[in-house]
Structure formats: C-alpha cells, structure tokens
Amino acid sequence: MEKKNQTVCVIGLGYVGLPMAVRSVEVGYKVYGLDNVKKKVDLINSGKSPIEEKYLIDNLSRFKPKATTNEKILKQADIILICVPTPVDEKFFPDYTPVITASEIAARNLKKGALVILESTVNPGVSEEIIAPIFKKAGCKIGKDVFIAHCPERVNPGDIKWTVANLPRVVGSFDKNGLDMAYDYYTSITTGEVRKMKSIRAAEAVKIVENSFRDINIAFVNELAKSFDKFGIDVKDVIEGASNKPFAFMPHWPSCGVGGHCIPVDPYYLIERAKENGFDHKFLRTAREINNSMPAYTVELLQDSLNEIKMPMKGTTVGILGIAYKANVDDIRESPSKKIIELAKNYGANVLTYDPHILEKSTEKKLESILKKSQAIILVTDHDEFKSIEPKTWKKYGIKVVIDGKNCLDKDAIRRSGVIYKGIGR
Ligand code: SAJ
C-alpha cells in the first residue's frame, strides 16, 4: 500500500516515539500519537516539544502528528509503533508493565492485518513470550490478522548527527511478510541501512549487545581509573595515548557514574533473562558493579581531599555542578548525581545543586550563586557551561576542592592556582 494511504500510530510520545512520529509525518504517512499524559498531548498538538531535543525543536511544528489520549485511534492504524519505557526496578529486574499495557491496548483496538512494531528495549524472547500471547489471546492469528516485528530504538539524546532520519536500523519478525512490511516502513523512514535479521530474537538481542558493549568498556576504564589513581598515572592521558593507535582500540572515558535510560539498564535485561536459561553473565554483572561504584568513589575523592586540608565533610558546603546524566541534555534518568547528592548529605555536607538545563530541580538558579556559596565542588555533568569556567575562577570564589567527575577541566591550571583538583583517575 502506498505510504501516503497508510496510517501510523505511535504509542508513547517520549524520546523515542515522538521523533518517530514526526519523521513519519515528514515522509508522508498519516500519523497519530497515543500517550497517557494529557499535558504532553496538548503540548504536542500546539506544536511545542515536551523534550529539549534539537530534532524535535526543529521539526515538530512543521511535521506535527495528531496526539491523543484516546486508544480508539489505533483502529485506524496500519502500522503501530510501541515506544514505551522498559525500566528496571530497584533490584534491577526488568519491568515490562508498560510494554504489556501498550500491547494489550493495541490488541483490543487492532485493525485486521496491521503491523505492530516494538521499539522498546527488551531481552531476547520477549516478543515470543510476552507480546505474541497477548495478540493470540485477543483472537489474532500472527502472520495473518497481525504482523509483529521488533526494531530496537537507537535514539541518542543530544546527538544532532544521528537522528531517526539517517540512523541505520535492524528489523526482525516472526514471518517473512512481517519482516518485509517492517523493512518497507523503516526504509521509508531512514536513509541509513535497514538490515533484516534472521529472527526476531536476534533483533531484540542487537540493542542489548550494543549497550552492554558500551557498559563493559566504560567499566574497563573506570577500573583503570581507580588503579591508576594509586599509580599516580593520569588515565585520561593514557586513553588519549592508546587512541592514537589507528586500529583495534576504541576509547571510552572514566567518570563519576553511568546514567541514562539505556546503558546502565539494558545489560540487566540479558543478565536476568539468561538466568532462566541457567547462564550467569558474570562479566556483565561485574561491569555493572564497577560502574555502580563510581558515585561512591567520587564522593570518597572529595572526602579524602577535604581531609588533606583538615576540613570535615560534615558542615562543608558542597556544590554539585550538573544533575543531568550527560552533557547538554535535561534528562536525569539514572543520573549519578542522585547517588552523589545522597551520599554527600549522609556525610553531613550542606549540598547545593545547579544544572542550567534543569533549573527546576536546582537549589541555585545561577552558576555564580553556587560558586559563591560553595567551599567544595563536584562536577557531575560536563555541560558546556561548566567546561568553559576559567581555571582561576575556583580560587576567586574561595573554593578549596574541585572534584572533576567528567575529567573535563584543566587539571594543571586549577592546581597551579592553589586549589585541590581530583579527577576520576587523574
Ligand atoms: N559515559 C561514560 N564514559 C563513556 C561514555 C559514557 O562514563 O565513555 C557515561 C555518560 O556520562 C552517561 C552514560 O555513560 O552518564 C551513558 O552515556 P551515553 O553516551 O551512552 O549516552 P546515552 O545513554 O544517551 O546512550 C545513547 C545510546 N543510544 C541508544 O541506546 C540508542 C547508546 O547506545 C549510544 O552508544 C550512546 O547514546 C552514544 O553513542 O552516544
């Protein structure tokens, strides 16, 4: 069917779903967006993006999907995209509630012959074990009444180079028709390669593997940072040195912690599901333990530095620069800032916060304010505003210690000014 006669409905208008809805409008589909947050629906219908994301700010008002909270809209959809969160609980167990709810909504409002594509990150086996049974229970024959596919999301918040319009994708399905339909949809959406996977499980595994690869490599350099700290070696210098090898090395960078809705979460999907197969992902678990230890390690660096100048943590005013999980975004999901603030407070510090992208959660509304009031600083997020702070500024405001959680400041210049500087592994 010609795409302009096809209707797409995206369930979940967040970081993943909204860009897909906008792009689908741009390439000529009739597009509805379904979300359970009325405020978000109203904002989108007024052409305003609920998310600080360049692709959306540039395109939403021109290619606006019709957003609604009414699930009956799905009855018009030839293609349904499920783009809802897949969080983990406090024990790091995957929580599939949003995916199950969205699938049930799709199943009870399904147009015969529609294609349902899950973009949410799930472990291998979820489409067979959780999604398909929901449609079968609703009386659908898979491969006839409904076609089910998986295409892992690859949204990279803050990235202006790779967007839904040019990102390569992978698609998997239970059957050839489902695979071809999903392939046709994604080749109409992105200029990047669309690869047909040999199975839907393989498509589900791709995202987990991509992000676990990143998590273990970050854990590797975080462990190096802890070791090199005792060697008196600057780990950033070493990684930069190794990076001039033109092949077989891929730099990652130590930091105060691994945040975001992907990297620190996705490995747990594989760890937990593989347990049901009787397999223990020791390496993935160890990497998670190392990365989860970095917030505490960062606070210990502050404590040790304050001890050097006989300043107890208790009663010291500590300024936290950055709440977001990574540079120049307003997203706090799984951000290391949460644990760092909690630990500093537990040690009796008077904690102030400032994030230019998240002022509503900042105790201070201006950089000058937190610099004036703080005796020590932990830089948690390498926002551009913090990277451009002149090295002499810390001394000027009487700050005694700077802990650089992203190794983004000028270590030598800060030390020359007489301020204690500690980075992560430098
Ligand atoms: N981080 C490090 N060291 C690194 C890289 C990242 O400590 O060398 C930290 C970041 O500070 C952040 C967390 O890890 O707290 C995650 O950083 P990220 O750059 O991976 O950012 P995300 O979560 O936006 O990851 C996305 C992912 N995209 C998708 O899942 C579709 C990931 O697969 C991408 O590799 C990543 O963007 C990217 O390359 O930027």
Coordinates of C-alpha atoms and ligand atoms in Angstrom, one line a residue:
M1 CA 0.0 0.0 0.0
E2 CA 1.4 3.4 -0.9
K3 CA 2.7 5.1 2.3
K4 CA 0.6 8.2 1.9
N5 CA -2.5 6.0 2.2
Q6 CA -1.1 4.3 5.3
T7 CA -1.8 5.4 8.9
V8 CA 0.9 5.1 11.5
C9 CA 0.1 5.3 15.2
V10 CA 2.9 5.6 17.8
I11 CA 2.2 4.5 21.4
G12 CA 4.4 6.5 23.7
L13 CA 5.5 10.0 22.7
G14 CA 8.8 10.3 24.6
Y15 CA 12.5 10.5 23.5
V16 CA 11.9 7.5 21.1
G17 CA 8.3 7.7 20.0
L18 CA 7.9 11.4 19.3
P19 CA 10.8 11.7 16.8
M20 CA 9.5 8.6 15.0
A21 CA 6.0 10.1 14.8
V22 CA 7.4 13.4 13.5
R23 CA 9.6 11.7 10.9
S24 CA 6.6 9.5 9.8
V25 CA 4.6 12.7 9.1
E26 CA 7.6 14.2 7.3
V27 CA 7.9 11.3 4.8
G28 CA 4.1 11.3 4.1
Y29 CA 2.2 9.0 6.5
K30 CA -0.9 10.0 8.3
V31 CA 0.2 9.9 11.9
Y32 CA -1.4 9.7 15.3
G33 CA 0.4 9.7 18.6
L34 CA -1.1 8.0 21.6
D35 CA 0.1 9.0 25.1
N36 CA -1.4 8.7 28.6
V37 CA -0.2 12.2 29.7
K38 CA -2.8 14.8 28.6
K39 CA -0.4 17.7 29.2
K40 CA 2.1 16.2 26.8
V41 CA -0.6 15.5 24.2
D42 CA -1.8 19.2 24.4
L43 CA 1.8 20.5 24.1
I44 CA 2.4 18.4 21.0
N45 CA -0.8 19.4 19.4
S46 CA 0.2 23.0 20.0
G47 CA 3.4 22.3 18.1
K48 CA 5.7 22.5 21.1
S49 CA 8.1 19.8 22.0
P50 CA 7.9 18.5 25.6
I51 CA 11.5 17.4 25.2
E52 CA 14.6 19.6 24.8
E53 CA 15.8 17.8 21.7
K54 CA 17.1 19.6 18.6
Y55 CA 15.5 17.3 16.0
L56 CA 12.1 17.9 17.7
I57 CA 12.5 21.6 18.2
D58 CA 13.5 21.9 14.5
N59 CA 10.8 19.7 13.1
L60 CA 7.8 19.2 15.4
S61 CA 5.8 22.3 14.4
R62 CA 6.3 21.5 10.7
F63 CA 5.5 17.8 10.9
K64 CA 3.0 17.6 13.7
P65 CA 1.4 14.2 14.5
K66 CA -2.2 14.3 15.8
A67 CA -1.7 13.4 19.5
T68 CA -4.4 11.9 21.6
T69 CA -5.1 10.0 24.9
N70 CA -7.9 8.1 23.2
E71 CA -6.8 4.5 22.4
K72 CA -9.6 4.0 19.9
I73 CA -7.4 5.9 17.4
L74 CA -5.5 2.7 16.9
K75 CA -8.4 1.2 15.0
Q76 CA -7.2 3.4 12.1
A77 CA -3.6 2.3 12.2
D78 CA -2.0 0.2 9.5
I79 CA 1.3 0.4 11.4
I80 CA 1.6 0.6 15.2
L81 CA 4.9 1.5 16.9
I82 CA 5.2 0.7 20.6
C83 CA 7.8 3.1 22.1
V84 CA 7.2 2.9 25.8
P85 CA 9.8 2.8 28.6
T86 CA 11.3 -0.5 29.8
P87 CA 12.6 0.4 33.2
V88 CA 14.2 -1.9 35.8
D89 CA 13.1 -2.0 39.5
E90 CA 15.3 -1.3 42.5
K91 CA 16.6 -4.9 42.3
F92 CA 17.4 -4.2 38.6
F93 CA 14.7 -6.6 37.5
P94 CA 13.2 -5.7 34.1
D95 CA 9.7 -4.2 34.4
Y96 CA 7.6 -5.0 31.3
T97 CA 4.4 -3.4 32.6
P98 CA 4.4 -0.5 30.1
V99 CA 5.1 -2.9 27.1
I100 CA 2.4 -5.3 28.2
T101 CA -0.2 -2.5 28.7
A102 CA 0.7 -1.0 25.3
S103 CA 0.4 -4.4 23.6
E104 CA -3.0 -5.0 25.3
I105 CA -4.2 -1.6 24.1
A106 CA -3.0 -2.4 20.5
A107 CA -4.6 -5.9 20.6
R108 CA -8.1 -4.7 21.6
N109 CA -8.1 -1.9 19.0
L110 CA -6.3 -3.7 16.2
K111 CA -7.2 -3.1 12.5
K112 CA -7.0 -6.5 10.7
G113 CA -3.7 -7.1 9.0
A114 CA -1.9 -4.3 10.9
L115 CA 1.8 -4.3 11.6
V116 CA 2.9 -3.9 15.2
I117 CA 6.5 -3.0 15.8
L118 CA 8.1 -2.9 19.2
E119 CA 10.9 -0.4 19.5
S120 CA 11.3 -0.6 23.3
T121 CA 14.4 -2.3 24.6
V122 CA 13.6 -5.9 25.7
N123 CA 15.6 -9.0 26.2
P124 CA 15.7 -11.7 23.5
G125 CA 12.5 -13.8 23.7
V126 CA 10.0 -11.0 24.8
S127 CA 8.2 -10.9 21.5
E128 CA 7.6 -14.6 21.6
E129 CA 7.0 -15.0 25.3
I130 CA 5.1 -11.8 26.2
I131 CA 3.9 -9.9 23.1
A132 CA 2.6 -12.7 20.8
P133 CA 0.5 -14.4 23.5
I134 CA -1.3 -11.1 24.1
F135 CA -2.4 -10.9 20.4
K136 CA -3.3 -14.6 20.3
K137 CA -5.4 -14.2 23.4
A138 CA -7.3 -11.4 21.6
G139 CA -8.1 -14.0 18.8
C140 CA -5.4 -12.7 16.4
K141 CA -3.5 -15.1 14.1
I142 CA 0.0 -13.9 13.9
G143 CA 1.2 -13.6 10.3
K144 CA -2.5 -13.1 9.1
D145 CA -4.6 -10.9 11.4
V146 CA -1.5 -9.1 12.8
F147 CA 2.2 -8.9 11.9
I148 CA 4.7 -8.5 14.7
A149 CA 8.2 -7.1 14.3
H150 CA 11.0 -5.7 16.5
C151 CA 13.2 -2.8 15.7
P152 CA 15.4 -1.6 18.6
E153 CA 15.3 2.1 19.2
R154 CA 18.6 3.9 18.6
V155 CA 17.8 7.4 19.7
N156 CA 20.8 9.2 21.0
P157 CA 19.7 12.2 23.1
G158 CA 21.6 15.3 22.3
D159 CA 23.1 13.9 19.1
I160 CA 22.5 16.2 16.1
K161 CA 24.4 14.0 13.6
W162 CA 22.5 10.7 14.0
T163 CA 18.7 11.1 14.1
V164 CA 15.7 8.9 13.2
A165 CA 16.1 10.3 9.6
N166 CA 19.5 8.8 8.9
L167 CA 20.2 6.1 11.6
P168 CA 20.8 2.6 10.3
R169 CA 18.3 0.2 11.8
V170 CA 17.7 -3.6 12.2
V171 CA 14.4 -5.3 11.9
G172 CA 13.2 -8.8 12.9
S173 CA 9.9 -10.6 12.7
F174 CA 8.1 -13.9 13.1
D175 CA 7.4 -14.3 9.4
K176 CA 8.5 -13.1 6.0
N177 CA 5.5 -10.8 5.4
G178 CA 6.1 -9.1 8.8
L179 CA 9.8 -8.7 8.0
D180 CA 9.1 -7.2 4.6
M181 CA 6.4 -4.8 6.0
A182 CA 8.8 -3.6 8.7
Y183 CA 11.6 -3.3 6.2
D184 CA 9.4 -1.2 3.9
Y185 CA 8.4 1.1 6.7
Y186 CA 11.9 1.7 8.0
T187 CA 13.4 2.1 4.5
S188 CA 10.8 4.9 4.1
I189 CA 11.8 6.5 7.3
T190 CA 15.7 6.4 7.4
T191 CA 18.3 7.0 4.7
G192 CA 20.5 4.6 6.7
E193 CA 20.9 0.9 6.1
V194 CA 18.0 -1.3 7.3
R195 CA 19.2 -4.8 8.0
K196 CA 16.8 -7.8 8.0
M197 CA 17.7 -10.1 11.0
K198 CA 17.4 -13.8 10.8
S199 CA 15.0 -13.9 13.7
I200 CA 13.0 -11.6 16.0
R201 CA 15.2 -12.7 18.9
A202 CA 18.3 -11.6 17.0
A203 CA 16.7 -8.2 16.5
E204 CA 15.9 -8.0 20.3
A205 CA 19.5 -9.0 21.1
V206 CA 21.1 -6.3 18.9
K207 CA 20.3 -3.4 21.2
I208 CA 21.2 -5.2 24.4
V209 CA 24.6 -6.2 22.8
E210 CA 25.2 -2.6 21.6
N211 CA 24.6 -1.1 25.0
S212 CA 26.3 -3.9 27.0
F213 CA 29.4 -3.4 24.9
R214 CA 29.4 0.3 25.9
D215 CA 28.8 -0.5 29.6
I216 CA 31.6 -3.0 29.8
N217 CA 34.1 -0.7 28.1
I218 CA 33.2 2.1 30.4
A219 CA 33.6 -0.2 33.3
F220 CA 37.1 -1.2 32.0
V221 CA 38.3 2.4 32.1
N222 CA 36.6 3.1 35.4
E223 CA 38.6 0.2 36.9
L224 CA 41.7 1.5 35.3
A225 CA 41.0 4.9 36.8
K226 CA 40.8 3.5 40.3
S227 CA 44.1 1.6 39.7
F228 CA 46.0 4.4 38.0
D229 CA 45.0 6.8 40.8
K230 CA 47.2 4.7 43.1
F231 CA 49.9 4.6 40.4
G232 CA 49.9 8.4 40.1
I233 CA 49.2 7.9 36.4
D234 CA 46.7 10.2 34.5
V235 CA 44.3 7.7 33.0
K236 CA 42.9 10.3 30.5
D237 CA 46.4 10.8 29.2
V238 CA 46.8 7.0 28.8
I239 CA 43.5 6.6 27.0
E240 CA 44.3 9.5 24.7
G241 CA 47.7 7.8 24.0
A242 CA 46.1 4.5 23.2
S243 CA 43.6 6.3 21.0
N244 CA 46.3 7.3 18.5
K245 CA 46.6 3.6 17.6
P246 CA 44.7 3.7 14.2
F247 CA 43.1 0.3 14.7
A248 CA 41.7 -2.1 17.3
F249 CA 41.2 0.4 20.0
M250 CA 38.0 2.3 20.9
P251 CA 38.3 5.0 23.6
H252 CA 35.8 5.2 26.5
W253 CA 36.2 7.6 29.4
P254 CA 36.0 7.1 33.2
S255 CA 33.5 9.2 35.0
C256 CA 31.6 9.7 38.3
G257 CA 28.9 7.2 37.0
V258 CA 27.0 5.8 34.1
G259 CA 23.5 7.2 33.7
G260 CA 20.7 7.4 31.1
H261 CA 17.8 5.1 30.3
C262 CA 19.9 2.8 28.1
I263 CA 23.4 1.9 29.2
P264 CA 23.0 1.2 32.9
V265 CA 19.7 -0.5 32.3
D266 CA 19.9 -2.7 29.2
P267 CA 22.5 -5.2 30.5
Y268 CA 20.2 -6.3 33.3
Y269 CA 17.7 -7.5 30.7
L270 CA 20.1 -10.0 29.4
I271 CA 21.5 -10.9 32.9
E272 CA 18.1 -11.6 34.3
R273 CA 16.7 -13.5 31.2
A274 CA 19.8 -15.6 30.7
K275 CA 19.5 -16.8 34.4
E276 CA 16.3 -18.6 33.2
N277 CA 18.4 -20.4 30.7
G278 CA 20.8 -21.3 33.6
F279 CA 23.5 -19.0 32.3
D280 CA 25.3 -16.4 34.5
H281 CA 26.6 -13.3 32.7
K282 CA 29.5 -12.8 35.2
F283 CA 31.3 -10.3 33.1
L284 CA 28.2 -8.1 32.5
R285 CA 27.4 -8.3 36.3
T286 CA 30.9 -7.2 37.2
A287 CA 30.9 -4.3 34.8
R288 CA 27.6 -3.1 36.3
E289 CA 29.1 -3.4 39.8
I290 CA 32.1 -1.3 38.8
N291 CA 30.0 1.4 37.1
N292 CA 27.6 1.4 40.0
S293 CA 30.5 2.0 42.4
M294 CA 31.6 5.2 40.7
P295 CA 29.3 7.7 42.5
A296 CA 30.6 6.5 45.9
Y297 CA 34.2 6.6 44.6
T298 CA 33.7 10.2 43.6
V299 CA 32.4 11.2 47.0
E300 CA 35.3 9.4 48.6
L301 CA 37.7 11.5 46.5
L302 CA 36.0 14.6 47.9
Q303 CA 36.2 13.3 51.5
D304 CA 39.9 12.4 51.1
S305 CA 40.7 15.8 49.6
L306 CA 38.9 17.7 52.4
N307 CA 40.8 15.6 54.9
E308 CA 44.0 16.8 53.4
I309 CA 43.1 20.3 54.5
K310 CA 41.5 19.2 57.8
M311 CA 38.0 20.1 56.5
P312 CA 35.4 17.6 57.6
M313 CA 32.7 16.8 55.1
K314 CA 30.2 17.5 57.9
G315 CA 29.1 21.1 57.7
T316 CA 31.1 21.8 54.5
T317 CA 29.0 23.4 51.7
V318 CA 29.4 21.2 48.6
G319 CA 28.2 22.5 45.2
I320 CA 27.1 19.8 42.7
L321 CA 27.5 21.1 39.1
G322 CA 25.1 19.1 36.9
I323 CA 22.1 16.9 37.7
A324 CA 21.6 15.5 34.1
Y325 CA 23.1 12.2 33.2
K326 CA 25.2 13.5 30.3
A327 CA 26.3 16.8 28.8
N328 CA 23.8 19.3 27.4
V329 CA 20.6 17.3 28.0
D330 CA 17.8 17.8 30.5
D331 CA 17.4 14.1 31.3
I332 CA 18.1 12.9 34.8
R333 CA 17.2 9.2 34.4
E334 CA 19.7 7.0 36.3
S335 CA 21.9 10.1 36.6
P336 CA 24.9 9.5 39.1
S337 CA 24.0 12.9 40.6
K338 CA 21.2 11.3 42.6
K339 CA 23.6 8.9 44.5
I340 CA 26.3 11.5 44.8
I341 CA 23.9 14.0 46.4
E342 CA 22.5 11.4 48.7
L343 CA 26.0 10.2 49.9
A344 CA 27.3 13.8 50.4
K345 CA 24.2 14.6 52.5
N346 CA 24.7 11.4 54.5
Y347 CA 28.2 12.6 55.4
G348 CA 26.6 15.8 56.8
A349 CA 27.6 18.1 53.9
N350 CA 25.4 21.1 53.1
V351 CA 24.6 20.2 49.4
L352 CA 23.7 22.8 46.8
T353 CA 22.9 22.0 43.2
Y354 CA 23.0 23.8 39.8
D355 CA 22.1 22.5 36.4
P356 CA 21.4 25.1 33.6
H357 CA 19.2 22.5 31.8
I358 CA 17.2 21.6 34.9
L359 CA 16.8 24.7 36.9
E360 CA 13.5 23.5 38.4
K361 CA 15.5 20.8 40.3
S362 CA 18.5 23.1 41.1
T363 CA 18.8 24.8 44.5
E364 CA 20.7 27.6 42.8
K365 CA 19.5 29.3 39.7
K366 CA 22.8 30.8 38.6
L367 CA 26.3 29.5 38.3
E368 CA 27.7 32.5 40.2
S369 CA 25.4 31.7 43.1
I370 CA 26.6 28.1 43.6
L371 CA 30.2 29.2 43.2
K372 CA 29.8 32.0 45.8
K373 CA 28.3 29.7 48.4
S374 CA 30.3 26.5 47.9
Q375 CA 33.5 25.5 49.7
A376 CA 34.0 22.4 47.5
I377 CA 32.6 21.4 44.1
I378 CA 31.8 18.1 42.5
L379 CA 31.3 18.4 38.7
V380 CA 28.9 15.6 37.8
T381 CA 27.9 16.6 34.3
D382 CA 30.1 18.1 31.6
H383 CA 27.7 20.7 30.3
D384 CA 29.3 23.2 28.0
E385 CA 28.7 26.0 30.6
F386 CA 30.9 24.2 33.1
K387 CA 33.7 23.3 30.7
S388 CA 34.1 27.0 29.9
I389 CA 34.7 28.0 33.5
E390 CA 38.2 29.8 33.7
P391 CA 40.6 27.7 35.9
K392 CA 41.2 30.8 38.2
T393 CA 37.5 31.1 38.9
W394 CA 37.5 28.4 41.7
K395 CA 40.2 30.2 43.7
K396 CA 38.5 33.6 43.1
Y397 CA 35.4 32.3 44.8
G398 CA 37.4 30.7 47.7
I399 CA 36.6 27.2 46.6
K400 CA 39.1 24.8 48.2
V401 CA 38.5 21.5 46.4
V402 CA 37.2 20.7 42.9
I403 CA 36.3 17.0 42.1
D404 CA 36.0 16.7 38.3
G405 CA 33.6 13.8 37.8
K406 CA 33.9 14.0 34.0
N407 CA 37.7 14.8 33.7
C408 CA 36.7 17.9 31.6
L409 CA 38.5 20.7 33.5
D410 CA 42.1 21.9 33.2
K411 CA 43.8 19.9 36.0
D412 CA 47.2 21.6 35.9
A413 CA 45.9 25.2 35.7
I414 CA 43.5 24.6 38.6
R415 CA 46.3 23.0 40.7
R416 CA 48.6 25.9 39.9
S417 CA 46.0 28.3 41.3
G418 CA 46.3 26.6 44.6
V419 CA 43.0 24.7 44.6
I420 CA 43.0 20.9 45.2
Y421 CA 41.9 19.1 42.0
K422 CA 40.9 15.5 41.7
G423 CA 39.6 13.9 38.6
I424 CA 38.5 10.3 38.0
G425 CA 41.8 8.5 37.6
R426 CA 43.8 11.8 37.3
Ligands
SAJ1 N1 29.7 7.6 29.9 C1 30.9 7.4 30.5 N2 32.0 7.1 29.7 C2 31.9 7.0 28.4 C3 30.7 7.2 27.8 C4 29.6 7.5 28.5 O1 31.0 7.4 31.7 O2 33.0 6.8 27.7 C5 28.5 7.8 30.7 C6 27.8 9.1 30.3 O3 28.3 10.2 31.1 C7 26.4 8.8 30.7 C8 26.2 7.3 30.4 O4 27.6 6.8 30.4 O5 26.1 9.0 32.0 C9 25.6 7.0 29.1 O6 26.2 7.8 28.1 P1 26.0 7.6 26.6 O7 26.9 8.5 25.8 O8 26.0 6.1 26.2 O9 24.5 8.2 26.4 P2 23.1 7.5 26.2 O10 22.6 6.9 27.4 O11 22.3 8.6 25.6 O12 23.4 6.4 25.1 C10 22.9 6.5 23.8 C11 22.7 5.1 23.5 N3 21.8 5.0 22.3 C12 20.9 4.1 22.3 O13 20.7 3.3 23.2 C13 20.0 4.1 21.1 C14 24.0 4.4 23.2 O14 23.7 3.1 22.5 C15 24.9 5.1 22.3 O15 26.2 4.4 22.2 C16 25.2 6.5 23.0 O16 23.9 7.2 23.1 C17 26.2 7.3 22.2 O17 27.0 6.7 21.5 O18 26.2 8.5 22.4

